[in-house]
């Protein structure tokens, strides 16, 4: 389901591998050149493994439809990328752009609010003592184990009862919940927000809300970026929920729209070209957001895991 | 990169299909008698929803809305039926918020019928009389052969004919086969010339069903209560053995359909012909663009010399769902959509819909010569084929499962472990099991 996501991972891994070998301190254990080369080769293979499909997609996106089947799939023929993009954007009054905007709204807005909610929840679980705290946390942890797709049908039946299916909210509201985010922010808040600091803020007259936003959020920032990224990718790739919930084309996220086109390739073959170029364009936002935020997200993951 | 996503979705859909159908068939299958619902027009303006995945259907519906201010139709869309929309229909029927109308392919209609998801619109004004406006076999697909029953209005059809590379056949002095026997002989000649006469697609089980259909076989039967499964009847076995022989002798290629290898095989001239549906004309145009001008269309090869029988591959209908408050208006819209010249012309232009309506076969847009086919008026061939399709072929209520099982067996057969007949035999057993699992009565 998470077709576009693997791309940035090897980049991040490779960079960190490079960086960790950069400072040659005396305390670092000596690596034999052989094991170093071996590690590099393994990395290289994985990098290729993840990048080749994207390379293929890019090449396919630059070809006209007759060259698509008749030329080398991994190398350029005539360069038609911009013509293809133009045709895609023009097709059916630019419905593709609408889908991209929808995806950005679902994923961007949803991930932002989900992060905020998860942060507040995690912070509360970490810093306040109240009866039932562990029970709540364990229930949330249990939520991590339930795949989002398994919830789509029950959610549809519930949303049907309140006549909210086939609306923006049908996809947006379920996206606001991130059990993994609560888990991560709780661990992180416990580790990185000292009780003394909150105490000091309270003594200085800050209310609970204010000390959360001015003190805790800043200290928790790396983990919040991580949660945001996870949630952004999860919503962007959550295809089954929109499939079940939405019937109105103007509400579709880009994944569902392209899937719909792809399902009609048999009868409307020119759609294949649009699906290819659309898939290529649809991974660009994910790549951008990962490149911008990867510094934070690596810190966040690392801190969370060591505690 | 869409394949894993798609498989995941299909797996999930299959799971939910089992869960949901398990719930609904237990209680509802008893009262699914064939008495037509009363069908009265509403006294005030109504709004209808219509789900279809045909690109460009919105523009067609806009025309209707402009002409019928009292019956306003909103289009909803989704992926192709088997890719998710059918499952959505079942979920929506369960939740009680299905659209008023939906597009359903003929092979999926029985599934909706046994789940009691369709309204019998036979008593709606004009519907019963419309029978003569449609090609005979399409009407029997939507009435299930029951008296006084119409569960959908036929929309499009896929009568089959033989697309072939006229240039290659001519250059190699090979006669265009008119019987399957000649086809096998021609296959040897084509193989000797370095090509394959056609491709046997392991995943296009409904194409294979079309071949059985042409041989006057049928895979299912329903006597009103009980279903009979007959994947292994004489006709099916004959067709299966015939193709098994061609596969064994390496006279046909076996690329999976709709893949790039498959396109490439046609585009490079490795494969010379395709016995396919009317809508396939466009698949060749876009899949094999380098071969423009070199194709022609002839009637499908026959099982008996001088025979006049055609198969059908695909086609869909417009059905009214249980729970619609306005079956009368919905039926009027469905009739207009599938019989009026303006609608059929627009559907044909935007989505290559090949009409099920008799008058639709005479559309001006279908009478013209097609450049890709050397200027041949190819739809004349299909129009003739359309009238030669048997009315006796019946689809079963669990076609998704049947297709998957047959396709699995076909995959094994083309890779040399098993035969096409064995694939049908094992699918016969698993289909009967699937029907029983859904409490659908089966006669054995």
XYZ file of C-alpha atoms in Angstrom:
751
model
C 0.000 0.000 0.000
C 2.841 2.387 0.651
C 4.283 2.406 -2.808
C 5.884 5.837 -2.824
C 7.272 5.800 0.716
C 10.331 3.587 0.540
C 12.212 6.066 -1.612
C 13.516 8.425 1.016
C 14.422 5.728 3.507
C 17.574 4.522 1.782
C 18.643 8.117 1.295
C 18.358 8.718 4.985
C 20.124 5.486 5.846
C 22.900 6.115 3.448
C 23.496 9.608 4.718
C 23.570 8.570 8.303
C 25.933 5.762 7.415
C 28.217 8.233 5.743
C 28.010 10.678 8.582
C 28.636 8.213 11.358
C 31.799 7.057 9.669
C 32.955 10.638 9.154
C 34.326 11.618 12.584
C 37.320 9.377 13.075
C 37.556 9.496 16.839
C 39.944 7.109 18.653
C 37.080 5.590 20.534
C 35.432 4.323 17.364
C 35.981 0.573 16.893
C 38.209 -0.114 13.947
C 36.353 -1.481 10.931
C 38.113 -3.722 8.491
C 37.979 -2.372 4.924
C 36.346 -5.613 3.891
C 33.346 -5.318 6.182
C 33.054 -1.652 5.252
C 32.969 -2.489 1.560
C 30.523 -5.296 2.244
C 28.218 -2.927 4.091
C 28.448 -0.411 1.282
C 27.568 -3.031 -1.296
C 24.539 -4.131 0.666
C 23.481 -0.492 0.986
C 24.025 0.046 -2.699
C 21.917 -2.941 -3.628
C 19.094 -1.761 -1.417
C 19.336 1.753 -2.755
C 19.063 0.439 -6.278
C 16.235 -1.846 -5.272
C 14.248 1.089 -3.982
C 15.201 3.584 -6.651
C 14.803 1.501 -9.802
C 10.974 1.454 -9.717
C 11.008 5.227 -9.365
C 13.502 5.508 -12.186
C 11.272 3.263 -14.296
C 8.281 5.431 -13.473
C 10.177 8.580 -14.384
C 11.309 7.100 -17.696
C 7.805 5.855 -18.441
C 6.492 9.341 -17.713
C 8.733 10.850 -20.378
C 7.581 8.561 -23.181
C 4.788 8.784 -25.660
C 2.352 5.904 -25.585
C 3.747 3.994 -28.559
C 7.319 4.301 -27.351
C 6.250 3.149 -23.919
C 5.934 -0.474 -24.992
C 8.436 -0.511 -27.806
C 11.543 1.033 -26.222
C 13.887 0.114 -23.380
C 11.882 0.568 -20.177
C 14.892 1.886 -18.251
C 16.172 4.432 -20.707
C 14.870 7.543 -22.457
C 13.239 7.644 -25.848
C 11.906 10.990 -27.088
C 11.484 13.316 -24.142
C 7.747 13.973 -23.819
C 7.512 14.621 -20.102
C 6.029 18.088 -20.383
C 3.583 17.140 -23.135
C 2.434 14.250 -20.953
C 2.002 16.487 -17.926
C 0.121 18.999 -20.057
C -2.226 16.298 -21.350
C -2.823 14.955 -17.848
C -3.603 18.373 -16.436
C -5.944 19.151 -19.315
C -7.779 15.815 -19.112
C -11.313 16.188 -17.797
C -10.885 19.841 -16.811
C -7.909 19.237 -14.578
C -9.533 16.759 -12.244
C -6.061 15.428 -11.458
C -5.002 18.749 -9.911
C -8.127 18.690 -7.833
C -7.171 15.228 -6.560
C -3.683 16.416 -5.692
C -5.124 19.332 -3.731
C -7.535 16.983 -1.977
C -4.695 14.677 -1.010
C -2.730 17.630 0.323
C -5.739 18.781 2.319
C -6.464 15.323 3.745
C -2.838 14.506 4.453
C -1.534 17.955 5.373
C -4.466 19.137 7.447
C -5.092 15.716 8.906
C -1.479 15.129 9.862
C -1.178 18.588 11.433
C -4.226 18.172 13.629
C -3.411 14.539 14.340
C 0.040 15.585 15.517
C -1.403 18.243 17.796
C -3.913 15.846 19.297
C -1.336 13.113 19.701
C 1.114 15.541 21.299
C -1.420 16.770 23.828
C -2.487 13.253 24.577
C 1.045 11.930 24.886
C 2.089 14.865 27.041
C -0.870 14.386 29.343
C -0.158 10.683 29.691
C 3.482 11.360 30.430
C 3.191 14.276 32.796
C -0.061 14.001 34.709
C -0.814 11.325 37.255
C -4.430 10.267 37.275
C -6.313 7.026 37.820
C -6.626 4.896 34.701
C -3.594 6.434 33.064
C -1.960 3.122 32.235
C -5.239 1.613 31.089
C -5.753 4.451 28.625
C -2.206 4.167 27.414
C -2.529 0.422 26.910
C -5.750 0.848 24.984
C -4.041 3.400 22.742
C -1.143 0.983 22.307
C -3.635 -1.673 21.284
C -4.861 0.775 18.653
C -1.407 0.711 17.060
C -1.980 -2.947 16.275
C -5.269 -2.425 14.411
C -4.637 -1.698 10.738
C -6.500 1.317 9.395
C -7.984 -0.730 6.564
C -9.747 -3.021 9.011
C -11.606 -0.013 10.381
C -12.812 1.335 7.050
C -16.001 -0.725 6.826
C -17.143 -0.194 10.433
C -16.396 3.492 9.958
C -18.530 3.506 6.817
C -21.468 2.010 8.683
C -21.071 4.543 11.504
C -20.720 7.492 9.136
C -23.785 6.236 7.250
C -25.843 6.620 10.404
C -24.965 10.283 10.674
C -25.133 10.825 6.873
C -21.524 11.873 6.636
C -20.406 9.406 3.977
C -19.261 10.909 0.713
C -18.161 14.121 2.421
C -14.751 15.638 3.102
C -15.170 14.742 6.770
C -15.598 11.039 6.035
C -11.916 10.835 5.191
C -10.639 13.731 7.262
C -12.030 12.873 10.684
C -10.677 9.294 10.866
C -7.305 10.686 9.800
C -7.035 12.709 12.986
C -6.380 9.645 15.090
C -2.848 8.418 15.457
C -2.281 5.866 18.236
C 1.323 5.508 17.217
C 1.703 9.280 17.584
C 0.357 9.152 21.133
C 2.764 6.364 21.952
C 5.759 8.169 20.503
C 4.980 11.552 22.007
C 4.401 10.039 25.412
C 7.780 8.331 25.393
C 9.389 11.471 24.089
C 7.684 13.819 26.516
C 8.728 11.610 29.423
C 12.328 11.662 28.230
C 12.813 15.188 27.012
C 10.511 17.447 29.006
C 11.870 17.733 32.574
C 9.250 17.985 35.300
C 11.254 20.830 36.849
C 10.807 22.959 33.767
C 7.034 22.572 33.799
C 7.087 23.258 37.513
C 9.041 26.441 36.859
C 6.598 27.508 34.183
C 3.729 26.948 36.582
C 5.463 28.959 39.285
C 5.902 31.782 36.805
C 2.157 31.812 36.391
C 1.728 29.970 33.102
C -1.450 27.909 32.819
C -1.360 24.271 31.748
C -2.219 25.059 28.151
C 0.368 27.766 27.951
C 3.135 25.719 29.477
C 2.313 22.939 27.032
C 2.550 25.197 23.995
C 5.475 27.365 25.042
C 7.640 24.855 26.877
C 6.728 21.283 26.067
C 6.025 21.631 22.354
C 9.441 23.154 21.734
C 11.219 20.368 23.552
C 9.127 17.704 21.856
C 9.521 19.178 18.418
C 11.623 16.427 16.795
C 9.122 13.777 17.828
C 6.267 15.928 16.559
C 7.902 16.120 13.144
C 8.222 12.361 13.176
C 4.582 11.920 14.061
C 3.590 14.438 11.402
C 5.573 12.624 8.739
C 4.256 9.222 9.695
C 0.712 10.451 9.719
C 1.122 12.414 6.497
C 2.369 9.345 4.679
C -0.261 7.126 6.288
C -3.103 9.407 5.193
C -1.632 9.947 1.741
C -1.425 6.213 1.214
C -4.644 5.271 2.958
C -6.502 4.189 -0.071
C -9.147 1.857 1.263
C -10.951 4.390 3.456
C -11.567 6.872 0.620
C -12.490 3.959 -1.659
C -15.234 2.923 0.716
C -16.357 6.393 1.764
C -16.284 8.561 -1.346
C -18.393 8.496 -4.481
C -18.029 12.053 -5.639
C -15.058 12.456 -7.932
C -14.246 15.972 -6.722
C -13.595 14.612 -3.216
C -11.177 11.876 -4.279
C -7.594 11.850 -3.111
C -5.049 11.257 -5.831
C -4.467 7.599 -4.913
C -8.112 6.701 -5.382
C -8.438 8.756 -8.542
C -5.460 7.095 -10.180
C -6.615 3.669 -9.037
C -9.975 4.318 -10.638
C -8.340 5.258 -13.916
C -6.034 2.284 -13.732
C -9.026 -0.008 -13.303
C -10.385 1.203 -16.651
C -7.227 0.825 -18.687
C -8.705 -2.214 -20.438
C -11.463 -0.213 -22.010
C -9.979 3.284 -22.150
C -6.351 2.480 -22.900
C -5.140 6.080 -23.130
C -5.701 6.282 -19.389
C -2.559 4.221 -18.864
C -0.382 7.160 -19.827
C -2.256 9.414 -17.430
C -1.928 6.892 -14.625
C 1.839 6.696 -15.132
C 2.481 10.399 -15.260
C -0.022 10.973 -12.463
C 1.737 8.434 -10.255
C 5.020 10.171 -10.923
C 3.615 13.572 -9.987
C 1.849 12.178 -6.945
C 5.065 11.070 -5.255
C 6.682 14.493 -5.575
C 4.999 16.003 -2.497
C 6.115 13.027 -0.425
C 9.696 13.379 -1.612
C 9.702 17.101 -0.902
C 8.298 16.729 2.553
C 10.765 14.003 3.434
C 13.754 15.941 2.184
C 12.693 18.999 4.153
C 11.972 17.194 7.384
C 14.291 14.211 7.431
C 16.786 15.894 9.762
C 14.131 16.226 12.457
C 12.590 12.910 11.900
C 15.804 10.982 12.337
C 16.408 12.744 15.667
C 12.879 12.053 16.741
C 13.014 8.343 16.006
C 16.389 7.931 17.643
C 15.409 9.760 20.804
C 12.200 7.841 21.090
C 13.899 4.501 20.808
C 16.658 5.131 23.335
C 14.547 6.941 25.904
C 3.651 -0.068 -8.971
C -0.052 -0.402 -8.678
C -0.130 -4.119 -8.566
C 0.628 -4.655 -4.874
C -1.814 -1.953 -3.953
C -4.428 -3.542 -6.099
C -3.851 -7.034 -4.800
C -4.121 -5.759 -1.258
C -7.359 -4.058 -2.033
C -8.743 -7.095 -3.778
C -7.810 -9.321 -0.866
C -9.575 -6.988 1.499
C -12.580 -6.684 -0.730
C -12.796 -10.419 -0.979
C -12.715 -10.720 2.788
C -15.393 -8.131 3.294
C -17.444 -9.679 0.515
C -17.504 -12.917 2.414
C -18.385 -11.210 5.673
C -21.125 -9.041 4.257
C -22.648 -11.538 1.914
C -22.651 -14.031 4.729
C -24.847 -11.674 6.726
C -27.319 -10.708 4.088
C -27.920 -13.915 2.214
C -28.933 -15.830 5.306
C -32.121 -13.894 5.928
C -32.969 -12.287 2.643
C -32.707 -15.004 0.069
C -36.093 -16.432 1.024
C -38.247 -13.514 0.004
C -36.571 -12.750 -3.304
C -39.589 -13.752 -5.309
C -40.055 -12.297 -8.744
C -43.148 -10.200 -8.113
C -42.551 -6.829 -9.686
C -42.554 -3.847 -7.357
C -45.319 -1.357 -7.895
C -43.965 1.557 -9.837
C -45.715 4.900 -9.564
C -44.389 8.275 -10.625
C -43.686 10.752 -7.823
C -45.928 13.779 -7.485
C -43.075 16.250 -7.128
C -39.571 16.797 -8.436
C -37.099 14.070 -7.500
C -33.355 13.822 -7.208
C -31.578 10.624 -8.115
C -28.037 9.419 -7.626
C -26.324 7.276 -10.233
C -22.968 5.559 -9.807
C -20.990 4.718 -12.912
C -17.300 4.532 -13.715
C -17.614 5.478 -17.383
C -15.427 8.496 -18.096
C -17.496 11.322 -19.516
C -20.839 10.064 -18.227
C -21.299 13.414 -16.458
C -21.744 15.225 -19.759
C -24.387 12.724 -20.851
C -26.276 13.147 -17.591
C -26.059 16.932 -17.970
C -28.066 16.598 -21.174
C -30.749 14.615 -19.338
C -30.829 17.102 -16.475
C -31.311 20.009 -18.866
C -34.258 18.250 -20.516
C -35.840 16.912 -17.315
C -35.955 19.567 -14.621
C -38.188 17.334 -12.468
C -35.818 14.380 -12.443
C -32.361 15.604 -11.585
C -29.619 12.995 -11.608
C -26.303 13.333 -9.756
C -23.404 11.257 -10.995
C -21.174 9.459 -8.539
C -18.137 7.551 -9.555
C -15.549 5.028 -8.465
C -13.222 2.440 -9.879
C -14.289 -0.207 -12.359
C -16.909 -2.548 -10.827
C -14.744 -5.478 -9.816
C -12.006 -3.147 -8.619
C -14.119 -1.855 -5.766
C -17.385 -0.300 -6.871
C -19.393 -3.537 -6.621
C -18.118 -4.072 -3.113
C -19.087 -0.513 -2.305
C -22.573 -1.186 -3.662
C -22.946 -4.178 -1.355
C -21.691 -2.181 1.615
C -24.047 0.661 0.770
C -26.987 -1.700 0.358
C -26.141 -3.031 3.800
C -25.988 0.473 5.255
C -29.181 1.458 3.431
C -27.641 4.312 1.473
C -27.021 2.791 -1.933
C -27.469 5.118 -4.909
C -30.736 4.954 -6.857
C -29.002 3.628 -9.927
C -25.749 1.874 -10.594
C -23.751 0.481 -13.456
C -23.417 -3.311 -13.227
C -21.797 -5.634 -15.711
C -23.854 -8.615 -16.868
C -21.599 -11.098 -15.117
C -22.161 -9.351 -11.763
C -25.938 -8.970 -12.029
C -26.774 -12.431 -10.596
C -24.694 -11.643 -7.533
C -26.763 -8.534 -6.838
C -29.908 -10.472 -7.657
C -29.310 -13.228 -5.109
C -28.399 -10.613 -2.503
C -31.734 -8.983 -3.206
C -30.072 -5.749 -4.206
C -32.031 -5.032 -7.396
C -35.516 -3.641 -7.934
C -37.686 -5.425 -10.467
C -38.712 -2.545 -12.720
C -40.871 -4.609 -15.092
C -44.009 -2.726 -14.037
C -42.522 0.711 -14.579
C -44.107 2.435 -17.565
C -42.470 1.500 -20.846
C -39.892 -0.883 -19.447
C -41.509 -4.175 -20.452
C -42.224 -2.802 -23.928
C -38.602 -1.823 -24.335
C -37.621 -5.459 -24.762
C -37.775 -5.200 -28.540
C -35.490 -2.159 -28.521
C -32.610 -4.277 -27.286
C -30.585 -7.090 -28.790
C -32.289 -10.298 -27.629
C -29.471 -11.802 -25.610
C -28.848 -8.596 -23.646
C -32.463 -8.642 -22.515
C -32.204 -12.200 -21.258
C -29.129 -11.137 -19.275
C -31.155 -8.546 -17.357
C -34.346 -10.578 -16.955
C -32.613 -13.844 -15.957
C -35.175 -15.564 -18.139
C -37.877 -14.983 -15.496
C -41.405 -14.055 -16.490
C -42.402 -10.449 -15.929
C -38.968 -9.497 -14.660
C -36.558 -6.743 -15.601
C -33.757 -6.093 -13.161
C -31.694 -3.666 -15.210
C -31.615 -1.906 -18.566
C -28.885 -3.187 -20.890
C -26.262 -0.594 -21.673
C -23.445 -1.986 -23.740
C -22.290 -5.268 -25.157
C -19.144 -6.906 -26.402
C -19.958 -9.133 -29.373
C -16.791 -10.872 -30.489
C -15.059 -11.013 -33.848
C -11.585 -11.733 -35.130
C -9.117 -8.852 -35.302
C -6.238 -9.907 -37.531
C -3.163 -8.505 -39.207
C -4.373 -8.519 -42.797
C -0.929 -7.460 -44.059
C 0.849 -10.416 -42.451
C -1.789 -12.974 -43.413
C -1.636 -11.716 -46.987
C 2.134 -11.511 -47.236
C 2.446 -15.096 -46.041
C -0.388 -16.404 -48.177
C -2.391 -17.617 -45.233
C -6.156 -17.655 -45.619
C -8.139 -15.927 -42.911
C -9.683 -18.796 -40.929
C -13.463 -19.111 -40.903
C -13.637 -22.188 -38.683
C -11.670 -23.153 -35.598
C -10.256 -26.063 -37.533
C -8.862 -23.701 -40.160
C -7.675 -21.502 -37.324
C -5.549 -24.343 -35.966
C -4.103 -25.006 -39.425
C -3.408 -21.310 -39.904
C -1.763 -21.316 -36.478
C 0.792 -23.823 -37.744
C 1.482 -21.708 -40.812
C 1.843 -18.553 -38.753
C 4.195 -20.347 -36.376
C 6.252 -21.499 -39.352
C 6.430 -17.856 -40.439
C 7.859 -16.964 -37.033
C 4.810 -15.525 -35.314
C 1.951 -16.662 -33.132
C -1.554 -16.622 -34.512
C -2.952 -15.325 -31.235
C -2.340 -15.053 -27.538
C -4.081 -17.152 -24.920
C -4.529 -14.862 -21.962
C -4.561 -16.776 -18.690
C -6.242 -13.946 -16.784
C -9.067 -13.153 -19.210
C -11.433 -15.840 -18.043
C -14.395 -13.872 -19.348
C -12.851 -13.995 -22.816
C -12.705 -17.762 -22.479
C -16.318 -17.687 -21.305
C -17.092 -15.769 -24.505
C -15.615 -18.655 -26.497
C -17.780 -21.130 -24.598
C -20.725 -18.816 -25.167
C -20.032 -18.939 -28.901
C -20.006 -22.747 -28.740
C -23.553 -22.466 -27.300
C -22.451 -23.596 -23.867
C -23.417 -22.005 -20.571
C -21.697 -22.058 -17.216
C -24.712 -21.652 -14.965
C -28.408 -22.242 -14.891
C -31.103 -21.150 -12.501
C -34.518 -22.820 -12.393
C -35.985 -20.182 -10.090
C -34.700 -21.667 -6.862
C -31.671 -23.777 -7.536
C -28.458 -22.919 -9.303
C -26.707 -25.426 -11.507
C -22.981 -25.013 -12.094
C -21.726 -26.375 -15.388
C -18.166 -25.272 -16.021
C -17.331 -28.710 -17.342
C -20.102 -29.190 -19.885
C -19.324 -30.611 -23.325
C -18.980 -27.186 -24.946
C -16.603 -25.920 -22.272
C -14.503 -29.056 -22.481
C -14.352 -28.853 -26.275
C -13.151 -25.258 -26.136
C -10.674 -26.025 -23.346
C -9.214 -29.031 -25.156
C -8.923 -27.060 -28.376
C -6.856 -24.321 -26.737
C -4.891 -26.800 -24.649
C -3.774 -28.421 -27.877
C -2.635 -25.075 -29.318
C -0.764 -24.293 -26.108
C 0.857 -27.740 -26.022
C 2.090 -27.348 -29.585
C 3.408 -23.833 -28.869
C 1.125 -22.368 -31.529
C -0.197 -19.570 -29.344
C 1.685 -17.224 -27.046
C 0.626 -17.048 -23.410
C 1.288 -13.531 -22.209
C -1.011 -12.378 -19.414
C -3.521 -9.939 -20.890
C -3.251 -6.163 -20.542
C 0.405 -6.174 -19.572
C 3.149 -4.323 -21.402
C 4.577 -7.623 -22.727
C 1.186 -8.344 -24.183
C 0.936 -4.905 -25.807
C 4.452 -5.329 -27.066
C 3.685 -8.721 -28.623
C 0.965 -7.094 -30.720
C 2.900 -3.919 -31.381
C 5.924 -5.774 -32.745
C 3.899 -8.163 -34.911
C 4.758 -11.251 -32.884
C 1.055 -12.008 -32.441
C -1.211 -11.774 -35.457
C -4.800 -11.930 -34.330
C -7.146 -11.472 -31.408
C -10.650 -12.895 -31.128
C -12.104 -10.129 -29.046
C -15.027 -7.851 -28.305
C -16.139 -4.709 -30.118
C -14.560 -2.529 -27.462
C -11.230 -4.282 -28.114
C -10.847 -2.202 -31.267
C -9.633 0.647 -29.151
C -7.324 -1.552 -27.087
C -5.366 -2.448 -30.204
C -5.253 1.145 -31.377
C -3.588 2.269 -28.197
C -1.682 -0.920 -27.360
C -0.159 -1.476 -30.774
C 0.120 1.985 -32.336
C 2.984 0.994 -34.662
C 0.700 -1.372 -36.552
C -1.786 1.279 -37.694
C -3.513 0.502 -40.962
C -2.548 -3.178 -40.933
C -5.494 -4.641 -39.067
C -8.836 -5.913 -40.302
C -11.831 -7.511 -38.656
C -13.608 -10.685 -39.738
C -16.333 -12.795 -38.153
C -15.077 -15.165 -35.457
C -14.046 -18.630 -36.609
C -16.954 -21.077 -36.266
C -17.158 -24.550 -34.784
C -19.053 -25.753 -37.839
C -18.351 -24.607 -41.358
C -20.976 -22.078 -42.376
C -22.092 -21.593 -38.785
C -23.288 -18.217 -37.572
C -22.571 -17.977 -33.893
C -20.801 -15.319 -31.888
C -19.560 -14.995 -28.370
C -19.756 -12.000 -26.097
C -17.120 -10.514 -23.850
C -18.175 -7.855 -21.369
C -20.999 -5.400 -21.391
C -22.940 -3.749 -18.657
C -26.348 -2.555 -17.603
C -27.982 0.184 -15.553
C -29.812 -1.191 -12.527
C -32.098 0.314 -9.898
C -31.048 -0.569 -6.361
C -33.246 -1.819 -3.574
C -34.023 1.116 -1.318
C -34.477 3.619 -4.133
C -37.544 5.708 -3.354
C -38.143 6.563 -6.986
C -37.915 3.455 -9.135
C -40.232 4.968 -11.735
C -38.029 7.989 -12.391
C -34.893 5.886 -12.115
C -36.216 3.501 -14.758
C -37.116 6.395 -17.073
C -33.598 7.739 -16.783
C -32.042 4.308 -17.359
C -34.149 3.845 -20.496
C -33.171 7.232 -21.872
C -29.514 6.657 -21.064
C -29.409 3.389 -22.963
C -31.751 3.958 -25.889
C -31.700 7.616 -26.903
C -29.531 8.486 -29.874
C -27.925 11.471 -28.209
C -26.925 9.516 -25.115
C -25.625 6.510 -27.053
C -23.670 8.753 -29.404
C -22.041 10.597 -26.529
C -21.252 7.382 -24.651
C -19.742 5.903 -27.756
C -17.579 8.940 -28.350
C -16.360 9.437 -24.803
C -15.936 5.819 -23.739
C -16.258 3.586 -26.821
C -19.460 2.148 -25.406
C -20.820 -0.365 -27.906
C -24.610 -0.168 -27.466
C -26.926 -2.963 -26.466
C -29.849 -1.150 -28.099
C -30.744 -2.356 -31.594
C -31.057 1.190 -32.916
C -27.719 2.016 -31.315
C -25.936 -0.414 -33.613
C -26.842 1.894 -36.511
C -25.292 5.021 -34.987
C -23.565 7.193 -37.597
C -20.431 7.188 -35.467
C -20.325 3.392 -35.783
C -20.950 3.298 -39.524
C -17.790 5.115 -40.561
C -14.594 3.420 -41.671
C -11.785 3.351 -39.132
C -8.358 4.446 -40.403
C -6.475 2.175 -38.028
C -8.256 -0.757 -39.650
C -7.377 0.317 -43.146
C -10.622 2.232 -43.493
C -12.787 -0.849 -42.919
C -16.217 -0.177 -41.396
C -15.380 -2.640 -38.650
C -18.513 -2.117 -36.591
C -20.596 -3.661 -39.374
C -18.936 -6.941 -38.449
C -19.736 -6.473 -34.786
C -23.273 -5.407 -35.490
C -23.787 -8.686 -37.317
C -22.044 -10.621 -34.547
C -24.280 -8.953 -31.990
C -27.339 -10.610 -33.495
C -25.641 -14.016 -33.445
C -24.957 -14.173 -29.718
C -26.898 -16.893 -27.927
C -29.476 -15.852 -25.333
C -28.820 -18.926 -23.233
C -25.577 -18.070 -21.502
C -26.118 -17.452 -17.780
C -23.633 -16.008 -15.285
C -23.392 -17.260 -11.716
C -23.763 -15.363 -8.466
C -20.110 -15.677 -7.449
C -18.272 -14.774 -10.620
C -15.358 -13.021 -8.884
C -14.501 -16.243 -7.105
C -15.108 -18.358 -10.227
C -12.901 -16.078 -12.340
C -10.113 -16.215 -9.771
C -10.219 -19.979 -9.491
C -10.336 -20.583 -13.227
C -7.571 -18.050 -13.749
C -5.378 -19.782 -11.173
C -5.882 -23.057 -12.997
C -5.176 -21.413 -16.377
C -1.939 -19.973 -15.041
C -0.860 -23.444 -14.010
C -1.917 -24.834 -17.376
C 0.084 -22.359 -19.449
C 3.148 -23.014 -17.320
C 2.766 -26.713 -18.000
C 1.386 -28.070 -14.734
C -2.166 -29.143 -15.458
C -4.586 -28.519 -18.291
C -7.335 -26.049 -19.037
C -9.930 -28.784 -18.499
C -8.513 -29.568 -15.093
C -8.717 -25.867 -14.256
C -12.415 -25.905 -15.121
C -12.992 -29.070 -13.121
C -11.407 -27.654 -10.000
C -13.250 -24.340 -10.433
C -16.486 -26.320 -10.793
C -15.958 -27.823 -7.347
C -14.840 -24.598 -5.705
C -17.741 -22.648 -7.204
C -20.270 -25.121 -5.819
C -18.548 -24.806 -2.438
C -18.672 -21.019 -2.649
C -22.385 -21.043 -3.444
C -23.084 -23.368 -0.534
C -20.982 -21.211 1.762
C -23.265 -18.298 0.919
C -26.395 -20.405 1.472
C -27.303 -20.176 -2.186
C -29.210 -23.337 -3.162
C -27.290 -25.518 -5.595
C -28.588 -28.464 -7.562
C -25.952 -31.113 -8.074
